[in-house]
């Protein structure tokens, strides 16, 4: 039996409203004159980060970091490898790390410590989705969109075997019984 998107967990309108709310919170906490550096985690956070940036009424620039975490296609092993690092100097910059989902917390913890090593003036984290019940390590998340149950989700940037990132709604992956 194959795994395919089965039902909508969060539709595009709910996501749009939440992203706008998150942008207002971020703006409310950034009063420094320097542009914010939005570090987007490839590839899953690309759609969330693009929508969030278009909502933000702040001067900002964008950077990317790509990670690969080993494991099965629906479970991460916690072993994280950076396959593309940021190219800009983060020293003294105000950084917002944008991630699609935090599950065990291992990827985010690794990325936070990696970026903190580059001596930013501040480092905050925005995640769209949080599977808090599945957390293995403590991580600080400054802005959270939705807490979701321990189900595997696709769409709105998130994939299963490289597919479904383009679905506009967030959907639960399940066994295709047809
Ligand atoms: P963590 O290291 O927190 O366990 O996992 C974070 C990474 O696992 C995310 O960046 C994402 O790539 C992947 N991940 C965790 N849960 C899901 C999920 O429900 N759907 C998809 N597509 N990826 C997930």
PDB file of C-alpha atoms and ligand atoms in Angstrom:
ATOM      1  CA  UNK A   1       0.000   0.000   0.000  1.00  0.00           C
ATOM      2  CA  UNK A   2       1.352   3.431  -0.851  1.00  0.00           C
ATOM      3  CA  UNK A   3       1.374   6.548   1.305  1.00  0.00           C
ATOM      4  CA  UNK A   4      -0.476   9.554  -0.060  1.00  0.00           C
ATOM      5  CA  UNK A   5      -2.035  12.748   1.361  1.00  0.00           C
ATOM      6  CA  UNK A   6      -5.360  11.725   2.933  1.00  0.00           C
ATOM      7  CA  UNK A   7      -6.973  14.635   4.757  1.00  0.00           C
ATOM      8  CA  UNK A   8      -6.471  18.335   5.396  1.00  0.00           C
ATOM      9  CA  UNK A   9      -5.005  19.176   8.798  1.00  0.00           C
ATOM     10  CA  UNK A  10      -4.696  22.944   8.217  1.00  0.00           C
ATOM     11  CA  UNK A  11      -6.099  24.699   5.204  1.00  0.00           C
ATOM     12  CA  UNK A  12      -4.478  27.573   3.337  1.00  0.00           C
ATOM     13  CA  UNK A  13      -6.688  30.220   4.974  1.00  0.00           C
ATOM     14  CA  UNK A  14      -5.854  29.064   8.508  1.00  0.00           C
ATOM     15  CA  UNK A  15      -2.174  29.043   7.590  1.00  0.00           C
ATOM     16  CA  UNK A  16      -2.376  32.492   5.989  1.00  0.00           C
ATOM     17  CA  UNK A  17      -3.993  33.972   9.110  1.00  0.00           C
ATOM     18  CA  UNK A  18      -1.408  32.400  11.399  1.00  0.00           C
ATOM     19  CA  UNK A  19       1.534  33.542   9.285  1.00  0.00           C
ATOM     20  CA  UNK A  20       0.219  37.124   9.452  1.00  0.00           C
ATOM     21  CA  UNK A  21      -0.153  36.819  13.240  1.00  0.00           C
ATOM     22  CA  UNK A  22       3.411  35.542  13.536  1.00  0.00           C
ATOM     23  CA  UNK A  23       4.681  38.451  11.424  1.00  0.00           C
ATOM     24  CA  UNK A  24       2.966  40.930  13.767  1.00  0.00           C
ATOM     25  CA  UNK A  25       4.650  39.270  16.793  1.00  0.00           C
ATOM     26  CA  UNK A  26       8.051  39.386  15.120  1.00  0.00           C
ATOM     27  CA  UNK A  27       7.608  43.068  14.200  1.00  0.00           C
ATOM     28  CA  UNK A  28       6.541  43.800  17.778  1.00  0.00           C
ATOM     29  CA  UNK A  29       9.877  42.558  19.084  1.00  0.00           C
ATOM     30  CA  UNK A  30      12.231  44.091  16.517  1.00  0.00           C
ATOM     31  CA  UNK A  31      12.931  47.738  17.115  1.00  0.00           C
ATOM     32  CA  UNK A  32      16.595  47.886  16.158  1.00  0.00           C
ATOM     33  CA  UNK A  33      17.501  49.818  12.989  1.00  0.00           C
ATOM     34  CA  UNK A  34      19.525  46.981  11.417  1.00  0.00           C
ATOM     35  CA  UNK A  35      17.852  44.727   8.865  1.00  0.00           C
ATOM     36  CA  UNK A  36      16.763  41.310  10.052  1.00  0.00           C
ATOM     37  CA  UNK A  37      18.564  38.384   8.435  1.00  0.00           C
ATOM     38  CA  UNK A  38      16.038  35.639   7.714  1.00  0.00           C
ATOM     39  CA  UNK A  39      17.850  32.302   7.551  1.00  0.00           C
ATOM     40  CA  UNK A  40      15.541  29.839   5.815  1.00  0.00           C
ATOM     41  CA  UNK A  41      16.048  26.114   6.184  1.00  0.00           C
ATOM     42  CA  UNK A  42      15.989  24.362   2.806  1.00  0.00           C
ATOM     43  CA  UNK A  43      13.932  22.882   1.524  1.00  0.00           C
ATOM     44  CA  UNK A  44      10.846  22.470   3.683  1.00  0.00           C
ATOM     45  CA  UNK A  45      10.660  26.025   5.044  1.00  0.00           C
ATOM     46  CA  UNK A  46      10.826  27.779   1.670  1.00  0.00           C
ATOM     47  CA  UNK A  47       7.095  28.344   1.222  1.00  0.00           C
ATOM     48  CA  UNK A  48       6.497  29.326   4.856  1.00  0.00           C
ATOM     49  CA  UNK A  49       9.488  31.708   4.802  1.00  0.00           C
ATOM     50  CA  UNK A  50       8.349  33.338   1.539  1.00  0.00           C
ATOM     51  CA  UNK A  51       4.883  34.004   2.928  1.00  0.00           C
ATOM     52  CA  UNK A  52       6.275  35.186   6.272  1.00  0.00           C
ATOM     53  CA  UNK A  53       8.747  37.578   4.626  1.00  0.00           C
ATOM     54  CA  UNK A  54       6.037  39.106   2.450  1.00  0.00           C
ATOM     55  CA  UNK A  55       4.032  39.780   5.610  1.00  0.00           C
ATOM     56  CA  UNK A  56       6.929  41.348   7.510  1.00  0.00           C
ATOM     57  CA  UNK A  57       6.984  45.135   7.463  1.00  0.00           C
ATOM     58  CA  UNK A  58      10.640  45.297   8.408  1.00  0.00           C
ATOM     59  CA  UNK A  59      13.860  45.749   6.476  1.00  0.00           C
ATOM     60  CA  UNK A  60      15.252  42.267   5.950  1.00  0.00           C
ATOM     61  CA  UNK A  61      17.541  40.154   3.863  1.00  0.00           C
ATOM     62  CA  UNK A  62      17.451  36.427   3.254  1.00  0.00           C
ATOM     63  CA  UNK A  63      19.935  33.598   3.578  1.00  0.00           C
ATOM     64  CA  UNK A  64      19.627  29.845   3.257  1.00  0.00           C
ATOM     65  CA  UNK A  65      20.968  26.845   5.061  1.00  0.00           C
ATOM     66  CA  UNK A  66      20.385  23.285   3.872  1.00  0.00           C
ATOM     67  CA  UNK A  67      20.398  20.277   6.129  1.00  0.00           C
ATOM     68  CA  UNK A  68      20.100  16.609   5.587  1.00  0.00           C
ATOM     69  CA  UNK A  69      19.025  14.371   8.430  1.00  0.00           C
ATOM     70  CA  UNK A  70      19.434  10.669   8.117  1.00  0.00           C
ATOM     71  CA  UNK A  71      16.617   8.274   8.880  1.00  0.00           C
ATOM     72  CA  UNK A  72      13.624   6.679   7.237  1.00  0.00           C
ATOM     73  CA  UNK A  73      11.426   8.832   5.032  1.00  0.00           C
ATOM     74  CA  UNK A  74       9.009   9.598   7.876  1.00  0.00           C
ATOM     75  CA  UNK A  75      11.323   9.491  10.937  1.00  0.00           C
ATOM     76  CA  UNK A  76      14.464  11.523  11.488  1.00  0.00           C
ATOM     77  CA  UNK A  77      17.474   9.843  13.081  1.00  0.00           C
ATOM     78  CA  UNK A  78      18.780  13.003  14.697  1.00  0.00           C
ATOM     79  CA  UNK A  79      22.059  12.846  12.803  1.00  0.00           C
ATOM     80  CA  UNK A  80      22.198  16.175  11.032  1.00  0.00           C
ATOM     81  CA  UNK A  81      24.543  17.264   8.308  1.00  0.00           C
ATOM     82  CA  UNK A  82      24.758  20.791   6.875  1.00  0.00           C
ATOM     83  CA  UNK A  83      24.890  20.471   3.104  1.00  0.00           C
ATOM     84  CA  UNK A  84      24.797  24.219   2.403  1.00  0.00           C
ATOM     85  CA  UNK A  85      25.935  26.768   4.932  1.00  0.00           C
ATOM     86  CA  UNK A  86      25.077  30.484   5.058  1.00  0.00           C
ATOM     87  CA  UNK A  87      27.482  32.579   3.024  1.00  0.00           C
ATOM     88  CA  UNK A  88      26.983  35.950   4.746  1.00  0.00           C
ATOM     89  CA  UNK A  89      28.873  36.940   7.871  1.00  0.00           C
ATOM     90  CA  UNK A  90      26.482  36.587  10.820  1.00  0.00           C
ATOM     91  CA  UNK A  91      28.724  38.427  13.268  1.00  0.00           C
ATOM     92  CA  UNK A  92      26.646  41.165  14.955  1.00  0.00           C
ATOM     93  CA  UNK A  93      23.540  40.464  12.844  1.00  0.00           C
ATOM     94  CA  UNK A  94      19.986  39.995  14.106  1.00  0.00           C
ATOM     95  CA  UNK A  95      19.057  36.555  12.794  1.00  0.00           C
ATOM     96  CA  UNK A  96      15.657  34.888  12.485  1.00  0.00           C
ATOM     97  CA  UNK A  97      15.943  31.174  11.745  1.00  0.00           C
ATOM     98  CA  UNK A  98      12.848  29.946   9.891  1.00  0.00           C
ATOM     99  CA  UNK A  99      12.027  26.237   9.994  1.00  0.00           C
ATOM    100  CA  UNK A 100       8.979  24.306   8.810  1.00  0.00           C
ATOM    101  CA  UNK A 101       8.529  21.854  11.682  1.00  0.00           C
ATOM    102  CA  UNK A 102      10.106  20.852  14.949  1.00  0.00           C
ATOM    103  CA  UNK A 103       9.622  17.216  15.852  1.00  0.00           C
ATOM    104  CA  UNK A 104      12.274  15.611  18.083  1.00  0.00           C
ATOM    105  CA  UNK A 105      14.080  18.974  18.204  1.00  0.00           C
ATOM    106  CA  UNK A 106      17.396  17.477  17.123  1.00  0.00           C
ATOM    107  CA  UNK A 107      17.656  19.334  13.809  1.00  0.00           C
ATOM    108  CA  UNK A 108      16.786  22.678  15.360  1.00  0.00           C
ATOM    109  CA  UNK A 109      19.143  22.215  18.287  1.00  0.00           C
ATOM    110  CA  UNK A 110      21.969  21.440  15.881  1.00  0.00           C
ATOM    111  CA  UNK A 111      21.184  24.452  13.691  1.00  0.00           C
ATOM    112  CA  UNK A 112      20.880  26.828  16.647  1.00  0.00           C
ATOM    113  CA  UNK A 113      24.261  25.893  18.012  1.00  0.00           C
ATOM    114  CA  UNK A 114      25.803  26.049  14.534  1.00  0.00           C
ATOM    115  CA  UNK A 115      24.480  29.569  13.936  1.00  0.00           C
ATOM    116  CA  UNK A 116      25.305  30.787  17.457  1.00  0.00           C
ATOM    117  CA  UNK A 117      28.913  29.825  16.700  1.00  0.00           C
ATOM    118  CA  UNK A 118      28.866  32.580  14.057  1.00  0.00           C
ATOM    119  CA  UNK A 119      28.295  35.203  16.788  1.00  0.00           C
ATOM    120  CA  UNK A 120      25.035  36.877  15.740  1.00  0.00           C
ATOM    121  CA  UNK A 121      23.823  39.830  17.865  1.00  0.00           C
ATOM    122  CA  UNK A 122      20.597  37.853  18.366  1.00  0.00           C
ATOM    123  CA  UNK A 123      19.151  34.572  17.167  1.00  0.00           C
ATOM    124  CA  UNK A 124      15.428  33.910  17.224  1.00  0.00           C
ATOM    125  CA  UNK A 125      13.537  30.938  15.820  1.00  0.00           C
ATOM    126  CA  UNK A 126      10.199  30.831  14.009  1.00  0.00           C
ATOM    127  CA  UNK A 127       8.591  27.467  13.237  1.00  0.00           C
ATOM    128  CA  UNK A 128       5.275  26.927  11.551  1.00  0.00           C
ATOM    129  CA  UNK A 129       4.549  23.533  13.120  1.00  0.00           C
ATOM    130  CA  UNK A 130       5.456  21.946  16.416  1.00  0.00           C
ATOM    131  CA  UNK A 131       4.976  18.248  17.244  1.00  0.00           C
ATOM    132  CA  UNK A 132       5.655  18.962  20.886  1.00  0.00           C
ATOM    133  CA  UNK A 133       4.562  15.500  22.115  1.00  0.00           C
ATOM    134  CA  UNK A 134       7.461  13.982  20.204  1.00  0.00           C
ATOM    135  CA  UNK A 135      10.229  16.200  21.576  1.00  0.00           C
ATOM    136  CA  UNK A 136      13.478  14.505  22.634  1.00  0.00           C
ATOM    137  CA  UNK A 137      15.624  17.544  23.396  1.00  0.00           C
ATOM    138  CA  UNK A 138      14.834  21.007  24.742  1.00  0.00           C
ATOM    139  CA  UNK A 139      14.923  23.747  22.133  1.00  0.00           C
ATOM    140  CA  UNK A 140      13.914  27.382  22.327  1.00  0.00           C
ATOM    141  CA  UNK A 141      11.293  28.419  19.804  1.00  0.00           C
ATOM    142  CA  UNK A 142      10.385  32.112  19.866  1.00  0.00           C
ATOM    143  CA  UNK A 143       7.464  32.055  17.435  1.00  0.00           C
ATOM    144  CA  UNK A 144       5.309  28.949  16.882  1.00  0.00           C
ATOM    145  CA  UNK A 145       2.477  28.710  14.375  1.00  0.00           C
ATOM    146  CA  UNK A 146       0.569  25.551  15.266  1.00  0.00           C
ATOM    147  CA  UNK A 147       1.096  22.694  17.711  1.00  0.00           C
ATOM    148  CA  UNK A 148       0.085  19.552  15.800  1.00  0.00           C
ATOM    149  CA  UNK A 149      -0.358  15.887  16.790  1.00  0.00           C
ATOM    150  CA  UNK A 150       2.250  13.243  16.022  1.00  0.00           C
ATOM    151  CA  UNK A 151       1.187  12.602  12.435  1.00  0.00           C
ATOM    152  CA  UNK A 152       3.283  12.877   9.261  1.00  0.00           C
ATOM    153  CA  UNK A 153       2.265  15.944   7.305  1.00  0.00           C
ATOM    154  CA  UNK A 154       2.931  17.099   3.764  1.00  0.00           C
ATOM    155  CA  UNK A 155       2.141  20.187   1.718  1.00  0.00           C
ATOM    156  CA  UNK A 156       2.885  23.881   2.175  1.00  0.00           C
ATOM    157  CA  UNK A 157       6.572  23.106   1.583  1.00  0.00           C
ATOM    158  CA  UNK A 158       6.789  19.783   3.392  1.00  0.00           C
ATOM    159  CA  UNK A 159       7.510  16.657   1.390  1.00  0.00           C
ATOM    160  CA  UNK A 160       7.322  12.916   1.383  1.00  0.00           C
ATOM    161  CA  UNK A 161      10.098  11.484  -0.816  1.00  0.00           C
ATOM    162  CA  UNK A 162      10.456  14.870  -2.494  1.00  0.00           C
ATOM    163  CA  UNK A 163       6.778  15.150  -3.415  1.00  0.00           C
ATOM    164  CA  UNK A 164       3.754  17.190  -2.282  1.00  0.00           C
ATOM    165  CA  UNK A 165       5.632  20.395  -1.334  1.00  0.00           C
ATOM    166  CA  UNK A 166       3.381  22.313  -3.744  1.00  0.00           C
ATOM    167  CA  UNK A 167       0.081  21.384  -2.055  1.00  0.00           C
ATOM    168  CA  UNK A 168      -1.398  24.633  -0.740  1.00  0.00           C
ATOM    169  CA  UNK A 169      -2.959  23.000   2.349  1.00  0.00           C
ATOM    170  CA  UNK A 170      -1.178  20.998   5.025  1.00  0.00           C
ATOM    171  CA  UNK A 171      -2.278  17.375   4.730  1.00  0.00           C
ATOM    172  CA  UNK A 172      -1.886  14.178   6.726  1.00  0.00           C
ATOM    173  CA  UNK A 173      -0.058  11.391   4.913  1.00  0.00           C
ATOM    174  CA  UNK A 174      -1.612   7.961   5.193  1.00  0.00           C
ATOM    175  CA  UNK A 175      -2.130   4.635   3.504  1.00  0.00           C
ATOM    176  CA  UNK A 176      -3.932   4.773   0.221  1.00  0.00           C
ATOM    177  CA  UNK A 177      -6.693   2.203   0.507  1.00  0.00           C
ATOM    178  CA  UNK A 178      -8.142   2.723  -2.962  1.00  0.00           C
TER     179      UNK A 178
HETATM  180  P1  LIG B   1      13.480  16.810  14.160  1.00  0.00           P
HETATM  181  O1  LIG B   1      14.980  16.870  14.022  1.00  0.00           O
HETATM  182  O2  LIG B   1      12.895  17.916  15.010  1.00  0.00           O
HETATM  183  O3  LIG B   1      13.033  15.443  14.607  1.00  0.00           O
HETATM  184  O4  LIG B   1      12.882  16.888  12.726  1.00  0.00           O
HETATM  185  C1  LIG B   1      12.838  17.998  11.996  1.00  0.00           C
HETATM  186  C2  LIG B   1      12.798  17.659  10.530  1.00  0.00           C
HETATM  187  O5  LIG B   1      12.143  16.391  10.271  1.00  0.00           O
HETATM  188  C3  LIG B   1      11.989  18.693   9.819  1.00  0.00           C
HETATM  189  O6  LIG B   1      12.781  19.763   9.383  1.00  0.00           O
HETATM  190  C4  LIG B   1      11.406  17.910   8.667  1.00  0.00           C
HETATM  191  O7  LIG B   1      12.321  17.894   7.602  1.00  0.00           O
HETATM  192  C5  LIG B   1      11.277  16.492   9.183  1.00  0.00           C
HETATM  193  N1  LIG B   1       9.910  16.215   9.652  1.00  0.00           N
HETATM  194  C6  LIG B   1       9.493  15.983  10.922  1.00  0.00           C
HETATM  195  N2  LIG B   1       8.174  15.753  10.955  1.00  0.00           N
HETATM  196  C7  LIG B   1       7.738  15.846   9.670  1.00  0.00           C
HETATM  197  C8  LIG B   1       6.461  15.711   9.058  1.00  0.00           C
HETATM  198  O8  LIG B   1       5.407  15.469   9.680  1.00  0.00           O
HETATM  199  N3  LIG B   1       6.416  15.888   7.710  1.00  0.00           N
HETATM  200  C9  LIG B   1       7.526  16.157   6.951  1.00  0.00           C
HETATM  201  N4  LIG B   1       7.358  16.291   5.649  1.00  0.00           N
HETATM  202  N5  LIG B   1       8.745  16.299   7.497  1.00  0.00           N
HETATM  203  C10 LIG B   1       8.853  16.139   8.845  1.00  0.00           C
END
